[in-house]
């Protein structure tokens, strides 16, 4: 039941740079490959040719530096056999640029052709970015709502925006708190109303 995270840059190019294998499996940004429905991006990635160090700067700065390069990557994919590949968007969760979750699968040849563009990204663009303070406030409000609706042991989110559920709730699974999730959907900051559970499968 892990939140379906959105495609990050690293997941598109790490397989080409590292070992030339196919797309990685589902994994947040959290590691998804183009064409997968979600996942989280690994914190590592190809080094950029200049730019900021990982984690440096604000989300606004990251958007200004990263978005133009990601748009070039999208254009490159479209010109190398993936005509439907979308332009990047800004993730409301982290405030950083990401590729939409409905992006089509990118063949290895296209990834290899466009990898030089990706190398111009600052290293911070390849890292997992935490939720914005505003998004985190929404998650905390959601946790309070879940507790108020009969789940006193529902925890606050961790710094990554995931809920580290106690064993009792993990064992219960979604069926154990689906009614509360529906009651608290209005305060869930995720547009799709998904909830990221630490240690739980999607």
mmCIF file of C-alpha atoms in Angstrom:
data_model
loop_
_atom_site.group_PDB
_atom_site.id
_atom_site.type_symbol
_atom_site.label_atom_id
_atom_site.label_comp_id
_atom_site.label_asym_id
_atom_site.label_seq_id
_atom_site.Cartn_x
_atom_site.Cartn_y
_atom_site.Cartn_z
ATOM 1 C CA UNK A 1 0.000 0.000 0.000
ATOM 2 C CA UNK A 2 3.026 2.224 -0.402
ATOM 3 C CA UNK A 3 2.142 5.501 -2.077
ATOM 4 C CA UNK A 4 2.644 5.329 -5.848
ATOM 5 C CA UNK A 5 5.475 7.750 -6.245
ATOM 6 C CA UNK A 6 6.319 9.516 -9.483
ATOM 7 C CA UNK A 7 9.090 8.818 -11.993
ATOM 8 C CA UNK A 8 12.413 10.406 -11.153
ATOM 9 C CA UNK A 9 15.368 11.117 -13.408
ATOM 10 C CA UNK A 10 17.818 8.659 -11.868
ATOM 11 C CA UNK A 11 15.601 5.668 -12.518
ATOM 12 C CA UNK A 12 15.649 6.377 -16.250
ATOM 13 C CA UNK A 13 19.421 6.418 -16.619
ATOM 14 C CA UNK A 14 21.013 4.350 -13.837
ATOM 15 C CA UNK A 15 20.408 1.046 -15.700
ATOM 16 C CA UNK A 16 22.224 2.408 -18.765
ATOM 17 C CA UNK A 17 25.155 3.882 -16.891
ATOM 18 C CA UNK A 18 25.543 1.066 -14.388
ATOM 19 C CA UNK A 19 25.083 -2.230 -16.153
ATOM 20 C CA UNK A 20 22.940 -1.812 -19.258
ATOM 21 C CA UNK A 21 20.122 -3.956 -17.902
ATOM 22 C CA UNK A 22 16.426 -3.400 -18.398
ATOM 23 C CA UNK A 23 14.154 -1.180 -16.347
ATOM 24 C CA UNK A 24 14.394 -1.539 -12.568
ATOM 25 C CA UNK A 25 11.424 -2.943 -10.650
ATOM 26 C CA UNK A 26 8.927 -0.940 -8.616
ATOM 27 C CA UNK A 27 10.590 0.637 -5.665
ATOM 28 C CA UNK A 28 10.233 6.977 -4.616
ATOM 29 C CA UNK A 29 11.266 10.931 -5.415
ATOM 30 C CA UNK A 30 11.240 7.015 -4.175
ATOM 31 C CA UNK A 31 12.913 3.954 -7.962
ATOM 32 C CA UNK A 32 10.474 3.550 -10.769
ATOM 33 C CA UNK A 33 11.297 3.021 -14.395
ATOM 34 C CA UNK A 34 9.512 4.723 -17.248
ATOM 35 C CA UNK A 35 6.391 2.763 -17.852
ATOM 36 C CA UNK A 36 6.073 1.509 -14.270
ATOM 37 C CA UNK A 37 3.153 2.910 -12.352
ATOM 38 C CA UNK A 38 5.252 4.217 -9.540
ATOM 39 C CA UNK A 39 8.254 3.799 -7.289
ATOM 40 C CA UNK A 40 10.907 5.760 -5.554
ATOM 41 C CA UNK A 41 14.153 6.994 -7.038
ATOM 42 C CA UNK A 42 17.420 5.931 -5.458
ATOM 43 C CA UNK A 43 19.509 8.592 -3.823
ATOM 44 C CA UNK A 44 22.466 7.833 -6.063
ATOM 45 C CA UNK A 45 22.912 8.694 -9.722
ATOM 46 C CA UNK A 46 25.243 9.894 -12.431
ATOM 47 C CA UNK A 47 27.296 12.905 -11.467
ATOM 48 C CA UNK A 48 26.373 16.184 -13.044
ATOM 49 C CA UNK A 49 28.705 18.457 -14.934
ATOM 50 C CA UNK A 50 28.627 21.178 -12.349
ATOM 51 C CA UNK A 51 25.658 22.364 -10.308
ATOM 52 C CA UNK A 52 24.725 22.084 -6.667
ATOM 53 C CA UNK A 53 25.655 19.335 -4.259
ATOM 54 C CA UNK A 54 22.997 16.780 -3.257
ATOM 55 C CA UNK A 55 20.376 18.262 -1.025
ATOM 56 C CA UNK A 56 21.561 21.836 -1.488
ATOM 57 C CA UNK A 57 19.203 24.700 -2.172
ATOM 58 C CA UNK A 58 15.441 25.030 -1.986
ATOM 59 C CA UNK A 59 12.790 23.342 -4.074
ATOM 60 C CA UNK A 60 12.308 26.567 -6.023
ATOM 61 C CA UNK A 61 16.012 26.674 -6.846
ATOM 62 C CA UNK A 62 15.925 23.018 -7.819
ATOM 63 C CA UNK A 63 13.025 23.626 -10.158
ATOM 64 C CA UNK A 64 14.782 26.535 -11.881
ATOM 65 C CA UNK A 65 17.987 24.524 -12.375
ATOM 66 C CA UNK A 66 16.520 21.123 -13.176
ATOM 67 C CA UNK A 67 13.312 21.754 -15.119
ATOM 68 C CA UNK A 68 14.962 23.040 -18.344
ATOM 69 C CA UNK A 69 17.261 20.003 -18.514
ATOM 70 C CA UNK A 70 14.389 17.612 -17.836
ATOM 71 C CA UNK A 71 12.422 19.251 -20.655
ATOM 72 C CA UNK A 72 15.392 18.569 -22.940
ATOM 73 C CA UNK A 73 15.362 14.947 -21.806
ATOM 74 C CA UNK A 74 11.671 14.700 -22.691
ATOM 75 C CA UNK A 75 12.308 16.190 -26.147
ATOM 76 C CA UNK A 76 15.221 13.812 -26.630
ATOM 77 C CA UNK A 77 13.090 10.785 -25.728
ATOM 78 C CA UNK A 78 10.388 11.939 -28.131
ATOM 79 C CA UNK A 79 12.931 12.284 -30.935
ATOM 80 C CA UNK A 80 14.368 8.829 -30.233
ATOM 81 C CA UNK A 81 11.281 6.709 -30.619
ATOM 82 C CA UNK A 82 9.081 7.652 -27.633
ATOM 83 C CA UNK A 83 6.753 10.276 -29.177
ATOM 84 C CA UNK A 84 4.348 10.212 -26.247
ATOM 85 C CA UNK A 85 6.873 10.943 -23.524
ATOM 86 C CA UNK A 86 5.513 13.885 -21.473
ATOM 87 C CA UNK A 87 7.221 17.016 -20.260
ATOM 88 C CA UNK A 88 8.176 17.124 -16.568
ATOM 89 C CA UNK A 89 5.893 18.566 -13.928
ATOM 90 C CA UNK A 90 6.435 19.849 -10.388
ATOM 91 C CA UNK A 91 5.594 17.275 -7.711
ATOM 92 C CA UNK A 92 3.197 18.795 -5.212
ATOM 93 C CA UNK A 93 4.664 16.508 -2.547
ATOM 94 C CA UNK A 94 8.289 17.661 -2.725
ATOM 95 C CA UNK A 95 8.156 20.780 -4.888
ATOM 96 C CA UNK A 96 10.768 19.296 -7.261
ATOM 97 C CA UNK A 97 10.475 18.439 -10.961
ATOM 98 C CA UNK A 98 9.456 14.874 -11.799
ATOM 99 C CA UNK A 99 8.129 12.961 -14.789
ATOM 100 C CA UNK A 100 4.418 12.093 -14.636
ATOM 101 C CA UNK A 101 3.401 8.588 -13.526
ATOM 102 C CA UNK A 102 1.784 7.854 -16.894
ATOM 103 C CA UNK A 103 5.047 8.307 -18.813
ATOM 104 C CA UNK A 104 5.533 5.468 -21.325
ATOM 105 C CA UNK A 105 8.358 2.957 -21.111
ATOM 106 C CA UNK A 106 11.652 4.260 -22.491
ATOM 107 C CA UNK A 107 13.709 1.749 -24.518
ATOM 108 C CA UNK A 108 17.337 1.315 -23.544
ATOM 109 C CA UNK A 109 18.518 2.772 -26.856
ATOM 110 C CA UNK A 110 16.648 6.014 -26.184
ATOM 111 C CA UNK A 111 17.982 6.195 -22.636
ATOM 112 C CA UNK A 112 21.511 5.706 -23.899
ATOM 113 C CA UNK A 113 21.069 8.400 -26.559
ATOM 114 C CA UNK A 114 19.739 10.916 -24.028
ATOM 115 C CA UNK A 115 22.065 10.119 -21.145
ATOM 116 C CA UNK A 116 24.500 12.964 -22.043
ATOM 117 C CA UNK A 117 21.692 15.423 -21.348
ATOM 118 C CA UNK A 118 20.939 13.801 -17.992
ATOM 119 C CA UNK A 119 24.607 14.163 -17.005
ATOM 120 C CA UNK A 120 24.100 17.941 -16.988
ATOM 121 C CA UNK A 121 21.674 17.668 -14.075
ATOM 122 C CA UNK A 122 22.982 18.715 -10.651
ATOM 123 C CA UNK A 123 23.533 15.734 -8.342
ATOM 124 C CA UNK A 124 20.671 16.880 -6.112
ATOM 125 C CA UNK A 125 18.245 16.178 -8.938
ATOM 126 C CA UNK A 126 19.025 12.480 -8.636
ATOM 127 C CA UNK A 127 18.239 12.318 -4.924
ATOM 128 C CA UNK A 128 15.058 11.578 -3.038
ATOM 129 C CA UNK A 129 13.501 14.830 -1.857
ATOM 130 C CA UNK A 130 11.491 15.022 1.357
ATOM 131 C CA UNK A 131 7.982 16.449 1.452
ATOM 132 C CA UNK A 132 7.586 20.208 1.622
ATOM 133 C CA UNK A 133 6.666 21.687 5.030
ATOM 134 C CA UNK A 134 3.164 22.385 3.723
ATOM 135 C CA UNK A 135 2.722 18.795 2.548
ATOM 136 C CA UNK A 136 4.091 17.495 5.860
ATOM 137 C CA UNK A 137 1.576 19.603 7.769
ATOM 138 C CA UNK A 138 -1.131 17.943 5.711
ATOM 139 C CA UNK A 139 0.209 14.491 6.590
ATOM 140 C CA UNK A 140 0.284 15.381 10.282
ATOM 141 C CA UNK A 141 -3.321 16.568 10.067
ATOM 142 C CA UNK A 142 -4.196 13.303 8.336
ATOM 143 C CA UNK A 143 -2.561 11.331 11.152
ATOM 144 C CA UNK A 144 -4.570 13.284 13.715
ATOM 145 C CA UNK A 145 -7.737 12.551 11.788
ATOM 146 C CA UNK A 146 -6.983 8.824 11.713
ATOM 147 C CA UNK A 147 -6.453 8.821 15.481
ATOM 148 C CA UNK A 148 -9.651 10.744 16.030
ATOM 149 C CA UNK A 149 -11.553 8.149 13.999
ATOM 150 C CA UNK A 150 -10.749 5.169 16.159
ATOM 151 C CA UNK A 151 -7.058 4.426 15.515
ATOM 152 C CA UNK A 152 -5.263 5.863 18.578
ATOM 153 C CA UNK A 153 -1.992 4.142 17.622
ATOM 154 C CA UNK A 154 -1.818 5.670 14.124
ATOM 155 C CA UNK A 155 1.597 7.461 14.066
ATOM 156 C CA UNK A 156 2.687 10.803 12.723
ATOM 157 C CA UNK A 157 4.654 10.647 9.445
ATOM 158 C CA UNK A 158 8.400 10.179 9.437
ATOM 159 C CA UNK A 159 10.691 12.740 7.724
ATOM 160 C CA UNK A 160 10.184 10.981 4.372
ATOM 161 C CA UNK A 161 6.411 11.390 4.587
ATOM 162 C CA UNK A 162 5.727 7.732 5.337
ATOM 163 C CA UNK A 163 3.679 6.376 8.209
ATOM 164 C CA UNK A 164 5.656 3.834 10.300
ATOM 165 C CA UNK A 165 2.686 1.777 11.398
ATOM 166 C CA UNK A 166 2.905 -0.371 14.525
ATOM 167 C CA UNK A 167 2.752 -4.158 14.065
ATOM 168 C CA UNK A 168 -0.953 -4.291 14.911
ATOM 169 C CA UNK A 169 -1.928 -1.985 12.058
ATOM 170 C CA UNK A 170 0.536 -3.546 9.627
ATOM 171 C CA UNK A 171 -0.960 -6.957 10.364
ATOM 172 C CA UNK A 172 -4.481 -5.622 9.873
ATOM 173 C CA UNK A 173 -3.650 -4.296 6.430
ATOM 174 C CA UNK A 174 -5.800 -1.845 4.522
ATOM 175 C CA UNK A 175 -8.983 -3.669 5.474
ATOM 176 C CA UNK A 176 -8.271 -2.756 9.085
ATOM 177 C CA UNK A 177 -8.443 0.992 8.482
ATOM 178 C CA UNK A 178 -10.109 1.555 5.113
ATOM 179 C CA UNK A 179 -13.125 3.191 6.790
ATOM 180 C CA UNK A 180 -10.869 5.706 8.546
ATOM 181 C CA UNK A 181 -8.984 6.402 5.317
ATOM 182 C CA UNK A 182 -12.251 7.283 3.626
ATOM 183 C CA UNK A 183 -13.318 9.491 6.520
ATOM 184 C CA UNK A 184 -9.996 11.350 6.442
ATOM 185 C CA UNK A 185 -9.587 11.574 2.666
ATOM 186 C CA UNK A 186 -10.497 15.260 2.700
ATOM 187 C CA UNK A 187 -7.399 16.111 4.757
ATOM 188 C CA UNK A 188 -5.029 13.790 2.867
ATOM 189 C CA UNK A 189 -2.679 16.132 0.936
ATOM 190 C CA UNK A 190 -1.988 13.534 -1.761
ATOM 191 C CA UNK A 191 -4.122 14.337 -4.837
ATOM 192 C CA UNK A 192 -4.736 10.625 -5.454
ATOM 193 C CA UNK A 193 -5.508 10.096 -1.740
ATOM 194 C CA UNK A 194 -2.871 7.388 -1.436
ATOM 195 C CA UNK A 195 -1.021 6.799 1.799
ATOM 196 C CA UNK A 196 2.656 5.857 2.067
ATOM 197 C CA UNK A 197 3.150 3.090 4.639
ATOM 198 C CA UNK A 198 6.702 2.271 5.680
ATOM 199 C CA UNK A 199 7.417 -1.432 5.413
ATOM 200 C CA UNK A 200 4.260 -2.244 3.423
ATOM 201 C CA UNK A 201 4.122 -3.374 -0.187
ATOM 202 C CA UNK A 202 2.134 -1.383 -2.747
#
